[in-house]
GROMACS .gro file of C-alpha atoms in nm:
model
  495
    1MET     CA    1  -6.973   3.078  -1.293
    2THR     CA    2  -6.684   2.904  -1.465
    3THR     CA    3  -6.585   2.922  -1.833
    4THR     CA    4  -6.421   2.661  -2.048
    5PRO     CA    5  -6.090   2.768  -2.168
    6PRO     CA    6  -6.067   2.791  -2.565
    7THR     CA    7  -5.910   2.493  -2.733
    8PRO     CA    8  -5.563   2.557  -2.854
    9PRO     CA    9  -5.460   2.499  -3.203
   10HIS     CA   10  -5.307   2.159  -3.290
   11SER     CA   11  -4.959   2.127  -3.156
   12ASP     CA   12  -4.719   1.848  -3.085
   13ARG     CA   13  -4.668   2.006  -2.742
   14PRO     CA   14  -4.907   1.898  -2.466
   15ALA     CA   15  -5.140   2.172  -2.345
   16PRO     CA   16  -5.048   2.314  -1.996
   17ALA     CA   17  -5.302   2.227  -1.720
   18PRO     CA   18  -5.533   2.491  -1.599
   19GLU     CA   19  -5.400   2.750  -1.338
   20ALA     CA   20  -5.458   2.632  -0.986
   21PRO     CA   21  -5.626   2.868  -0.734
   22ALA     CA   22  -5.390   3.069  -0.519
   23HIS     CA   23  -5.474   2.902  -0.203
   24SER     CA   24  -5.408   2.550  -0.344
   25ALA     CA   25  -5.077   2.368  -0.425
   26PRO     CA   26  -4.960   2.389  -0.773
   27SER     CA   27  -5.036   2.107  -0.999
   28GLN     CA   28  -4.776   1.878  -1.142
   29GLY     CA   29  -4.780   2.048  -1.481
   30THR     CA   30  -4.795   2.415  -1.352
   31PRO     CA   31  -4.507   2.636  -1.225
   32ALA     CA   32  -4.528   2.733  -0.850
   33HIS     CA   33  -4.553   3.106  -0.938
   34GLY     CA   34  -4.848   3.044  -1.177
   35SER     CA   35  -4.750   3.318  -1.404
   36PRO     CA   36  -4.821   3.264  -1.778
   37ASN     CA   37  -4.498   3.474  -1.861
   38HIS     CA   38  -4.286   3.188  -1.752
   39ALA     CA   39  -4.270   2.891  -1.970
   40PRO     CA   40  -4.166   2.586  -1.750
   41ALA     CA   41  -4.041   2.258  -1.898
   42TYR     CA   42  -4.322   1.996  -1.910
   43THR     CA   43  -4.305   1.744  -1.616
   44PRO     CA   44  -4.502   1.421  -1.679
   45ALA     CA   45  -4.760   1.330  -1.426
   46HIS     CA   46  -4.599   0.994  -1.334
   47ALA     CA   47  -4.264   1.162  -1.239
   48PRO     CA   48  -4.323   1.412  -0.967
   49ARG     CA   49  -4.032   1.647  -0.864
   50PRO     CA   50  -3.902   1.547  -0.521
   51GLY     CA   51  -3.872   1.809  -0.257
   52PRO     CA   52  -3.550   1.927  -0.104
   53PRO     CA   53  -3.545   1.646   0.161
   54GLN     CA   54  -3.586   1.388  -0.101
   55ASP     CA   55  -3.322   1.545  -0.316
   56ARG     CA   56  -3.079   1.523  -0.024
   57ILE     CA   57  -3.161   1.167   0.050
   58GLY     CA   58  -3.138   1.065  -0.307
   59ALA     CA   59  -2.797   1.223  -0.340
   60ALA     CA   60  -2.669   1.045  -0.037
   61GLY     CA   61  -2.801   0.718  -0.163
   62VAL     CA   62  -2.614   0.780  -0.504
   63ALA     CA   63  -2.295   0.878  -0.325
   64LEU     CA   64  -2.322   0.567  -0.112
   65ALA     CA   65  -2.381   0.340  -0.405
   66ARG     CA   66  -2.089   0.497  -0.582
   67GLY     CA   67  -1.856   0.460  -0.277
   68LEU     CA   68  -1.955   0.092  -0.239
   69GLN     CA   69  -1.897   0.046  -0.620
   70ARG     CA   70  -1.557   0.205  -0.581
   71ILE     CA   71  -1.421   0.001  -0.294
   72THR     CA   72  -1.558  -0.331  -0.418
   73ALA     CA   73  -1.483  -0.309  -0.789
   74SER     CA   74  -1.121  -0.191  -0.764
   75ALA     CA   75  -0.812  -0.213  -0.545
   76LEU     CA   76  -0.738   0.145  -0.474
   77GLY     CA   77  -0.392   0.292  -0.483
   78PRO     CA   78  -0.216   0.029  -0.707
   79TYR     CA   79   0.103   0.247  -0.736
   80GLN     CA   80   0.103   0.361  -0.369
   81SER     CA   81   0.081  -0.009  -0.250
   82ALA     CA   82   0.358  -0.107  -0.490
   83VAL     CA   83   0.586   0.164  -0.351
   84ILE     CA   84   0.509   0.047  -0.003
   85ARG     CA   85   0.595  -0.316  -0.109
   86ILE     CA   86   0.909  -0.206  -0.283
   87GLY     CA   87   1.022   0.030  -0.008
   88PHE     CA   88   0.981  -0.200   0.291
   89ALA     CA   89   1.118  -0.499   0.107
   90ALA     CA   90   1.433  -0.302  -0.004
   91THR     CA   91   1.472  -0.164   0.351
   92TYR     CA   92   1.475  -0.486   0.522
   93LEU     CA   93   1.679  -0.655   0.249
   94PHE     CA   94   1.963  -0.404   0.277
   95PHE     CA   95   1.955  -0.424   0.654
   96LEU     CA   96   1.989  -0.804   0.645
   97LEU     CA   97   2.272  -0.776   0.383
   98ARG     CA   98   2.449  -0.516   0.587
   99GLU     CA   99   2.434  -0.727   0.902
  100VAL     CA  100   2.546  -1.047   0.746
  101PRO     CA  101   2.889  -1.027   0.914
  102HIS     CA  102   2.717  -0.964   1.260
  103ARG     CA  103   2.418  -1.190   1.214
  104HIS     CA  104   2.527  -1.434   1.468
  105GLU     CA  105   2.588  -1.173   1.734
  106LEU     CA  106   2.255  -0.997   1.677
  107TYR     CA  107   2.007  -1.283   1.614
  108GLY     CA  108   2.201  -1.606   1.618
  109PRO     CA  109   2.380  -1.841   1.864
  110ASP     CA  110   2.634  -1.583   1.976
  111SER     CA  111   2.383  -1.311   2.066
  112PRO     CA  112   2.399  -1.174   2.422
  113TRP     CA  113   2.034  -1.219   2.443
  114HIS     CA  114   2.060  -1.600   2.463
  115TRP     CA  115   1.817  -1.860   2.307
  116ASP     CA  116   1.688  -1.955   2.652
  117LEU     CA  117   1.624  -1.606   2.754
  118ALA     CA  118   1.425  -1.535   2.422
  119ARG     CA  119   1.212  -1.861   2.486
  120GLN     CA  120   1.136  -1.740   2.838
  121LEU     CA  121   1.028  -1.395   2.695
  122THR     CA  122   0.825  -1.524   2.415
  123ALA     CA  123   0.655  -1.784   2.668
  124GLY     CA  124   0.523  -1.474   2.849
  125ASN     CA  125   0.429  -1.232   2.551
  126GLU     CA  126   0.325  -1.514   2.329
  127ALA     CA  127   0.537  -1.373   2.031
  128PHE     CA  128   0.609  -1.575   1.721
  129SER     CA  129   0.946  -1.671   1.593
  130VAL     CA  130   1.060  -1.981   1.385
  131LEU     CA  131   1.416  -1.926   1.535
  132LEU     CA  132   1.294  -2.035   1.866
  133TRP     CA  133   1.181  -2.380   1.738
  134THR     CA  134   1.537  -2.500   1.775
  135ASP     CA  135   1.885  -2.339   1.853
  136ASN     CA  136   2.059  -2.532   1.575
  137VAL     CA  137   2.304  -2.319   1.387
  138LEU     CA  138   2.200  -2.458   1.040
  139TRP     CA  139   1.827  -2.371   1.126
  140PHE     CA  140   1.941  -2.016   1.198
  141GLU     CA  141   2.128  -1.975   0.879
  142ALA     CA  142   1.832  -2.133   0.670
  143VAL     CA  143   1.586  -1.893   0.816
  144TYR     CA  144   1.812  -1.588   0.769
  145ALA     CA  145   1.879  -1.694   0.412
  146LEU     CA  146   1.505  -1.747   0.348
  147THR     CA  147   1.418  -1.410   0.486
  148VAL     CA  148   1.678  -1.246   0.251
  149LEU     CA  149   1.542  -1.439  -0.048
  150SER     CA  150   1.176  -1.355   0.036
  151ALA     CA  151   1.257  -0.987   0.066
  152ALA     CA  152   1.423  -0.994  -0.280
  153ALA     CA  153   1.147  -1.174  -0.433
  154LEU     CA  154   0.892  -0.927  -0.258
  155LEU     CA  155   1.093  -0.643  -0.408
  156LEU     CA  156   1.073  -0.778  -0.753
  157GLY     CA  157   0.710  -0.876  -0.719
  158TRP     CA  158   0.766  -1.244  -0.791
  159ARG     CA  159   0.495  -1.469  -0.652
  160THR     CA  160   0.402  -1.176  -0.432
  161ARG     CA  161   0.120  -1.332  -0.236
  162THR     CA  162   0.351  -1.626  -0.128
  163MET     CA  163   0.653  -1.401  -0.078
  164SER     CA  164   0.469  -1.156   0.135
  165VAL     CA  165   0.373  -1.434   0.366
  166LEU     CA  166   0.721  -1.559   0.390
  167PHE     CA  167   0.861  -1.200   0.432
  168MET     CA  168   0.616  -1.151   0.719
  169VAL     CA  169   0.720  -1.490   0.884
  170GLY     CA  170   1.099  -1.392   0.840
  171VAL     CA  171   1.048  -1.034   0.987
  172LEU     CA  172   0.859  -1.149   1.292
  173SER     CA  173   1.097  -1.442   1.356
  174VAL     CA  174   1.413  -1.230   1.319
  175GLN     CA  175   1.293  -0.944   1.527
  176ASN     CA  176   1.129  -1.138   1.799
  177ARG     CA  177   1.444  -1.352   1.849
  178SER     CA  178   1.625  -1.040   1.976
  179VAL     CA  179   1.364  -0.774   2.064
  180PHE     CA  180   1.632  -0.532   2.212
  181MET     CA  181   1.828  -0.502   1.892
  182GLY     CA  182   1.566  -0.287   1.699
  183ASP     CA  183   1.459   0.079   1.686
  184GLY     CA  184   1.152   0.268   1.573
  185GLY     CA  185   1.210   0.178   1.215
  186ASP     CA  186   1.193  -0.195   1.309
  187ASN     CA  187   0.859  -0.151   1.469
  188VAL     CA  188   0.724   0.013   1.146
  189ILE     CA  189   0.867  -0.282   0.931
  190HIS     CA  190   0.713  -0.520   1.184
  191LEU     CA  191   0.360  -0.375   1.141
  192MET     CA  192   0.387  -0.309   0.763
  193ALA     CA  193   0.503  -0.666   0.696
  194ILE     CA  194   0.163  -0.797   0.834
  195TYR     CA  195  -0.041  -0.536   0.653
  196LEU     CA  196   0.140  -0.613   0.317
  197VAL     CA  197   0.002  -0.970   0.329
  198LEU     CA  198  -0.345  -0.823   0.302
  199THR     CA  199  -0.285  -0.601   0.022
  200ARG     CA  200  -0.288  -0.655  -0.365
  201CYS     CA  201   0.043  -0.478  -0.390
  202ALA     CA  202   0.169  -0.636  -0.711
  203GLN     CA  203  -0.080  -0.488  -0.955
  204VAL     CA  204   0.196  -0.271  -1.112
  205TRP     CA  205   0.558  -0.266  -1.115
  206SER     CA  206   0.614  -0.636  -1.046
  207LEU     CA  207   0.695  -0.945  -1.229
  208ASP     CA  208   0.355  -1.079  -1.143
  209ALA     CA  209   0.182  -0.789  -1.332
  210ARG     CA  210   0.421  -0.869  -1.632
  211ARG     CA  211   0.310  -1.231  -1.618
  212ALA     CA  212  -0.056  -1.137  -1.602
  213ALA     CA  213  -0.014  -0.896  -1.905
  214ARG     CA  214   0.144  -1.181  -2.116
  215LYS     CA  215  -0.132  -1.417  -2.005
  216ALA     CA  216  -0.389  -1.159  -2.123
  217GLU     CA  217  -0.208  -1.123  -2.463
  218ARG     CA  218  -0.208  -1.500  -2.523
  219ALA     CA  219  -0.583  -1.507  -2.432
  220ALA     CA  220  -0.660  -1.211  -2.682
  221ALA     CA  221  -0.451  -1.409  -2.950
  222GLY     CA  222  -0.668  -1.709  -2.897
  223LEU     CA  223  -0.369  -1.911  -2.751
  224PRO     CA  224  -0.419  -2.149  -2.449
  225PRO     CA  225  -0.264  -2.027  -2.117
  226ARG     CA  226   0.060  -2.161  -2.011
  227ARG     CA  227   0.041  -2.405  -1.727
  228ASP     CA  228   0.151  -2.271  -1.394
  229VAL     CA  229   0.368  -2.515  -1.201
  230VAL     CA  230   0.558  -2.293  -0.951
  231GLY     CA  231   0.239  -2.182  -0.777
  232PRO     CA  232   0.106  -2.519  -0.690
  233VAL     CA  233   0.450  -2.642  -0.596
  234LEU     CA  234   0.500  -2.357  -0.347
  235TRP     CA  235   0.152  -2.413  -0.206
  236ALA     CA  236   0.228  -2.798  -0.170
  237LEU     CA  237   0.553  -2.732  -0.006
  238LEU     CA  238   0.426  -2.485   0.246
  239GLY     CA  239   0.115  -2.675   0.337
  240PRO     CA  240   0.284  -2.958   0.533
  241VAL     CA  241   0.511  -2.694   0.706
  242LEU     CA  242   0.186  -2.514   0.828
  243ILE     CA  243   0.033  -2.832   0.947
  244VAL     CA  244   0.339  -2.943   1.151
  245ALA     CA  245   0.383  -2.592   1.301
  246THR     CA  246   0.025  -2.591   1.408
  247VAL     CA  247   0.032  -2.939   1.553
  248MET     CA  248   0.363  -2.869   1.732
  249ASP     CA  249   0.213  -2.537   1.870
  250GLY     CA  250   0.502  -2.356   1.691
  251LEU     CA  251   0.291  -2.054   1.579
  252GLY     CA  252   0.309  -1.858   1.911
  253GLY     CA  253   0.025  -1.780   2.135
  254THR     CA  254  -0.156  -1.535   1.924
  255TRP     CA  255  -0.475  -1.667   1.770
  256TRP     CA  256  -0.481  -1.425   1.479
  257LEU     CA  257  -0.164  -1.551   1.320
  258ARG     CA  258  -0.287  -1.905   1.306
  259VAL     CA  259  -0.614  -1.790   1.151
  260LEU     CA  260  -0.436  -1.561   0.906
  261LEU     CA  261  -0.193  -1.832   0.784
  262TRP     CA  262  -0.461  -2.095   0.740
  263LEU     CA  263  -0.697  -1.859   0.551
  264LEU     CA  264  -0.420  -1.750   0.327
  265TRP     CA  265  -0.318  -2.112   0.246
  266LEU     CA  266  -0.682  -2.215   0.190
  267SER     CA  267  -0.770  -1.900  -0.012
  268ALA     CA  268  -0.462  -1.978  -0.238
  269ALA     CA  269  -0.623  -2.313  -0.330
  270ALA     CA  270  -0.958  -2.153  -0.388
  271TRP     CA  271  -0.816  -1.896  -0.622
  272TRP     CA  272  -0.629  -2.155  -0.810
  273ASP     CA  273  -0.932  -2.373  -0.848
  274VAL     CA  274  -1.160  -2.105  -0.968
  275ASN     CA  275  -0.917  -1.963  -1.217
  276ARG     CA  276  -0.869  -2.298  -1.356
  277HIS     CA  277  -1.227  -2.401  -1.386
  278ALA     CA  278  -1.440  -2.088  -1.398
  279PRO     CA  279  -1.204  -1.783  -1.458
  280ARG     CA  280  -1.498  -1.554  -1.563
  281GLY     CA  281  -1.768  -1.696  -1.346
  282GLN     CA  282  -1.962  -1.531  -1.062
  283LEU     CA  283  -1.745  -1.707  -0.799
  284ARG     CA  284  -1.423  -1.550  -0.939
  285SER     CA  285  -1.601  -1.202  -0.934
  286LEU     CA  286  -1.696  -1.273  -0.567
  287LEU     CA  287  -1.334  -1.354  -0.479
  288ASP     CA  288  -1.226  -1.030  -0.656
  289VAL     CA  289  -1.473  -0.832  -0.454
  290LEU     CA  290  -1.354  -0.976  -0.127
  291ALA     CA  291  -0.978  -0.926  -0.217
  292ASN     CA  292  -1.058  -0.563  -0.311
  293LEU     CA  293  -1.229  -0.510   0.024
  294VAL     CA  294  -0.949  -0.652   0.222
  295HIS     CA  295  -0.692  -0.465   0.023
  296ASN     CA  296  -0.857  -0.130   0.056
  297ALA     CA  297  -0.929  -0.182   0.429
  298ALA     CA  298  -0.554  -0.276   0.467
  299LEU     CA  299  -0.464   0.048   0.289
  300VAL     CA  300  -0.679   0.252   0.532
  301VAL     CA  301  -0.520   0.086   0.825
  302ILE     CA  302  -0.182   0.183   0.682
  303MET     CA  303  -0.279   0.547   0.638
  304ILE     CA  304  -0.420   0.546   0.995
  305GLU     CA  305  -0.100   0.391   1.129
  306VAL     CA  306   0.115   0.656   0.956
  307CYS     CA  307  -0.109   0.929   1.101
  308LEU     CA  308  -0.095   0.781   1.456
  309ILE     CA  309   0.296   0.760   1.430
  310TYR     CA  310   0.327   1.132   1.345
  311ALA     CA  311   0.064   1.249   1.585
  312THR     CA  312   0.189   1.073   1.882
  313ALA     CA  313   0.549   1.177   1.800
  314GLY     CA  314   0.451   1.533   1.768
  315TRP     CA  315   0.238   1.553   2.060
  316TYR     CA  316   0.486   1.385   2.303
  317LYS     CA  317   0.752   1.633   2.147
  318ILE     CA  318   0.524   1.929   2.270
  319GLN     CA  319   0.539   1.813   2.615
  320GLY     CA  320   0.919   1.825   2.634
  321SER     CA  321   1.096   2.129   2.768
  322ARG     CA  322   1.369   2.099   2.513
  323TRP     CA  323   1.128   2.097   2.229
  324GLN     CA  324   0.936   2.393   2.376
  325ASP     CA  325   1.254   2.613   2.396
  326GLY     CA  326   1.377   2.508   2.058
  327THR     CA  327   1.705   2.334   2.150
  328ALA     CA  328   1.604   1.960   2.115
  329LEU     CA  329   1.797   1.900   1.796
  330TYR     CA  330   2.120   2.038   1.931
  331TYR     CA  331   2.191   1.745   2.163
  332PRO     CA  332   2.181   1.446   1.912
  333LEU     CA  333   2.400   1.657   1.687
  334LYS     CA  334   2.665   1.648   1.960
  335LEU     CA  335   2.648   1.276   2.039
  336ASP     CA  336   2.936   1.078   1.878
  337TYR     CA  337   2.694   0.788   1.831
  338PHE     CA  338   2.468   0.994   1.608
  339THR     CA  339   2.727   1.195   1.413
  340PRO     CA  340   2.856   1.011   1.103
  341TRP     CA  341   2.972   1.351   0.964
  342PRO     CA  342   3.098   1.532   1.267
  343ALA     CA  343   3.200   1.855   1.061
  344LEU     CA  344   2.840   1.892   0.908
  345SER     CA  345   2.686   1.824   1.256
  346ASP     CA  346   2.912   2.099   1.403
  347VAL     CA  347   2.815   2.345   1.142
  348LEU     CA  348   2.448   2.301   1.194
  349ALA     CA  349   2.484   2.291   1.579
  350SER     CA  350   2.666   2.613   1.574
  351SER     CA  351   2.384   2.820   1.456
  352GLY     CA  352   2.121   2.865   1.715
  353LEU     CA  353   1.857   2.999   1.447
  354VAL     CA  354   1.898   2.692   1.246
  355VAL     CA  355   1.864   2.462   1.554
  356MET     CA  356   1.535   2.652   1.655
  357VAL     CA  357   1.383   2.647   1.301
  358LEU     CA  358   1.443   2.281   1.262
  359THR     CA  359   1.315   2.194   1.602
  360TYR     CA  360   0.988   2.387   1.577
  361ALA     CA  361   0.942   2.287   1.208
  362THR     CA  362   0.972   1.917   1.309
  363VAL     CA  363   0.693   1.944   1.573
  364ILE     CA  364   0.465   2.153   1.358
  365VAL     CA  365   0.491   1.927   1.051
  366GLN     CA  366   0.425   1.605   1.268
  367VAL     CA  367   0.140   1.750   1.447
  368ALA     CA  368  -0.027   1.933   1.155
  369PHE     CA  369   0.004   1.640   0.899
  370PRO     CA  370  -0.303   1.431   0.996
  371PHE     CA  371  -0.517   1.746   0.961
  372THR     CA  372  -0.417   1.817   0.616
  373LEU     CA  373  -0.501   1.494   0.449
  374PHE     CA  374  -0.810   1.630   0.276
  375ASN     CA  375  -0.614   1.929   0.138
  376ARG     CA  376  -0.421   1.802  -0.148
  377ARG     CA  377  -0.168   2.090  -0.200
  378LEU     CA  378  -0.102   2.134   0.176
  379LYS     CA  379  -0.082   1.760   0.224
  380ASN     CA  380   0.190   1.736  -0.050
  381VAL     CA  381   0.375   2.031   0.086
  382LEU     CA  382   0.405   1.874   0.443
  383LEU     CA  383   0.477   1.540   0.267
  384VAL     CA  384   0.774   1.680   0.108
  385MET     CA  385   0.886   1.823   0.430
  386MET     CA  386   0.859   1.503   0.620
  387ILE     CA  387   1.041   1.311   0.356
  388GLY     CA  388   1.312   1.568   0.357
  389GLU     CA  389   1.321   1.541   0.741
  390HIS     CA  390   1.386   1.166   0.728
  391ALA     CA  391   1.643   1.221   0.460
  392GLY     CA  392   1.817   1.456   0.698
  393ILE     CA  393   1.792   1.203   0.974
  394ALA     CA  394   1.959   0.946   0.764
  395LEU     CA  395   2.231   1.180   0.673
  396LEU     CA  396   2.309   1.368   1.000
  397LEU     CA  397   2.226   1.107   1.260
  398GLY     CA  398   2.330   0.793   1.073
  399LEU     CA  399   1.992   0.622   1.081
  400PRO     CA  400   1.946   0.513   0.710
  401PHE     CA  401   1.709   0.222   0.765
  402PHE     CA  402   1.476   0.401   1.001
  403SER     CA  403   1.447   0.681   0.749
  404MET     CA  404   1.392   0.435   0.466
  405ALA     CA  405   1.108   0.268   0.657
  406MET     CA  406   0.938   0.600   0.736
  407ILE     CA  407   0.972   0.726   0.366
  408ALA     CA  408   0.824   0.403   0.251
  409ALA     CA  409   0.526   0.451   0.504
  410ASP     CA  410   0.494   0.808   0.381
  411ALA     CA  411   0.452   0.680   0.015
  412VAL     CA  412   0.100   0.585   0.080
  413PHE     CA  413   0.002   0.949   0.048
  414LEU     CA  414   0.207   1.017  -0.256
  415PRO     CA  415   0.019   1.155  -0.561
  416THR     CA  416  -0.050   0.920  -0.845
  417VAL     CA  417   0.065   1.167  -1.104
  418PHE     CA  418   0.406   1.190  -0.928
  419LEU     CA  419   0.430   0.809  -0.910
  420LEU     CA  420   0.358   0.778  -1.280
  421TRP     CA  421   0.615   1.035  -1.363
  422LEU     CA  422   0.865   0.847  -1.144
  423GLY     CA  423   0.778   0.517  -1.326
  424ARG     CA  424   0.848   0.677  -1.659
  425ARG     CA  425   1.179   0.812  -1.545
  426ALA     CA  426   1.279   0.469  -1.406
  427THR     CA  427   1.170   0.306  -1.736
  428LEU     CA  428   1.373   0.549  -1.928
  429GLY     CA  429   1.680   0.512  -1.717
  430ARG     CA  430   1.651   0.139  -1.746
  431GLU     CA  431   1.643   0.152  -2.135
  432ARG     CA  432   1.925   0.392  -2.137
  433LEU     CA  433   2.122   0.150  -1.905
  434LEU     CA  434   2.043  -0.143  -2.116
  435GLY     CA  435   2.146   0.032  -2.429
  436LEU     CA  436   2.493   0.077  -2.293
  437LEU     CA  437   2.549  -0.300  -2.267
  438PRO     CA  438   2.754  -0.478  -2.539
  439GLY     CA  439   2.534  -0.619  -2.815
  440ARG     CA  440   2.224  -0.405  -2.752
  441SER     CA  441   2.103  -0.116  -2.944
  442ARG     CA  442   1.954   0.196  -2.783
  443SER     CA  443   1.670   0.210  -3.034
  444PRO     CA  444   1.395  -0.047  -3.064
  445GLU     CA  445   1.463  -0.088  -3.433
  446GLY     CA  446   1.808  -0.211  -3.359
  447GLY     CA  447   1.697  -0.514  -3.159
  448GLY     CA  448   1.751  -0.346  -2.816
  449SER     CA  449   1.392  -0.307  -2.708
  450PRO     CA  450   1.308  -0.389  -2.358
  451GLU     CA  451   1.194  -0.730  -2.271
  452VAL     CA  452   0.843  -0.603  -2.220
  453PRO     CA  453   0.698  -0.377  -2.493
  454ALA     CA  454   0.590  -0.040  -2.358
  455ALA     CA  455   0.261  -0.007  -2.540
  456ARG     CA  456   0.022  -0.285  -2.498
  457THR     CA  457  -0.350  -0.302  -2.479
  458ALA     CA  458  -0.453  -0.646  -2.323
  459PRO     CA  459  -0.792  -0.751  -2.201
  460ASP     CA  460  -0.816  -0.781  -1.847
  461ASP     CA  461  -0.913  -1.096  -1.668
  462ARG     CA  462  -1.292  -1.011  -1.701
  463GLY     CA  463  -1.280  -0.973  -2.072
  464GLY     CA  464  -1.275  -0.603  -2.112
  465PRO     CA  465  -1.005  -0.413  -2.315
  466GLY     CA  466  -0.722  -0.293  -2.104
  467LYS     CA  467  -0.757   0.057  -2.211
  468GLU     CA  468  -1.093   0.087  -2.043
  469HIS     CA  469  -0.896   0.019  -1.708
  470GLY     CA  470  -0.637   0.293  -1.739
  471GLY     CA  471  -0.490   0.285  -2.084
  472THR     CA  472  -0.198   0.100  -2.240
  473GLY     CA  473   0.142   0.029  -2.092
  474ALA     CA  474   0.282   0.346  -2.255
  475GLU     CA  475   0.026   0.555  -2.099
  476ARG     CA  476   0.118   0.393  -1.749
  477GLY     CA  477   0.480   0.476  -1.778
  478GLY     CA  478   0.592   0.219  -2.029
  479THR     CA  479   0.615  -0.053  -1.749
  480GLY     CA  480   0.407  -0.312  -1.934
  481GLU     CA  481   0.217  -0.400  -1.623
  482ALA     CA  482  -0.130  -0.538  -1.617
  483PRO     CA  483  -0.396  -0.270  -1.574
  484PRO     CA  484  -0.548  -0.269  -1.231
  485HIS     CA  485  -0.926  -0.354  -1.207
  486GLY     CA  486  -1.150  -0.063  -1.208
  487ALA     CA  487  -0.872   0.197  -1.183
  488GLY     CA  488  -1.045   0.535  -1.182
  489GLY     CA  489  -0.935   0.895  -1.155
  490GLY     CA  490  -1.029   1.140  -0.891
  491HIS     CA  491  -0.850   1.266  -0.581
  492THR     CA  492  -0.832   1.042  -0.282
  493LEU     CA  493  -0.616   1.028   0.038
  494VAL     CA  494  -0.362   0.809  -0.162
  495GLY     CA  495  -0.342   1.054  -0.460
   0.00000   0.00000   0.00000
């Protein structure tokens, strides 16, 4: 016999459902324990609570959606990619300038590796070098000068996309002309010059970023954008060169280089047309997504490349008997070719304990670094040790350009907070230096303010305020750069 429960007094809160029998599943509005002493929150009948497996699947789906949104909506690591651009451009620029007196003997007509020998080698390995188009001295001088200028422009971030392509062409041409003149640092520069072409490495700390910020300010003030003449002129000049090189089979035997150069040239035209006729349309958004995907993929490849360099170097060292007994560093310290400071090298080599500690520490750091990437503190500690190691190689062994190249590669893992602090220090130093010049005041009130104001809030190219994408120029270290798209916080492998 069943009884009807009494009707509760009028209340805004819905009445709980009748208690289910012990052998049946709990109803949607009843707690699983069925005790009236527990007052569960009311759950509507149309929104059932998912079970534990559904929770995990739902959480995985949300995480996947957030990850896709992050890698498509923003170019990650803007400061890390900028440091890589500046580091490698500066390294090769200083190298080319130092070798100006010896350029003919290293890569030119007076090289022991004669032009005919280089042609025979590249015919077999299908390498690319514009220096092998002709053995004319004027052509060599023009290519060498163009490589120097492209490295300087890439360092400053002027027309970065075009300059990165010219920098890559210059690096490949010079190095493939005399392949026996390089070392490990040249190999790293060779690879990074190719990867830089695929990155959006001018989002910050570049003249392109400053130009984009000024363009956004004009748009916010209701002023028409200034007409860009330099970009179309560069595109029009380089197009015929690419066509002639393709027709004359001057791009080497590797198919990927042809495809890459043509894609870059055609995509530059597409970007210009979309920015001119539909700067806020769906096609522009699609191009942004594709560029972000390529940038993030290239950044991952750079990180993998750095890890492979250290892992292979460390594991090969482990197999050597001199590294096993802790005496490996003693021998280069006693070679005249690698001792720019003989007295300092003798002091270090005279201590067996110091030699042993440095030898084992080198192996441990190189082997362990790839396994510490997901531990922020440990990664940063080993990163400092590796940068110190390369600084020691530059000082003790006289290999500055190798060390500069490796430190620039290590920069992909530097924390963003440290890079922002470094940017603020650099800006402060620049302002103090400019304040010492005649006719300029140290204070902004005295007319000596920097060329670009520090604090700016400009809309990005999608119409949102710049503060939504990482704050004003002052919050970014006073560099006045354009805010990167979708810049977000959180710890990643690049900071």
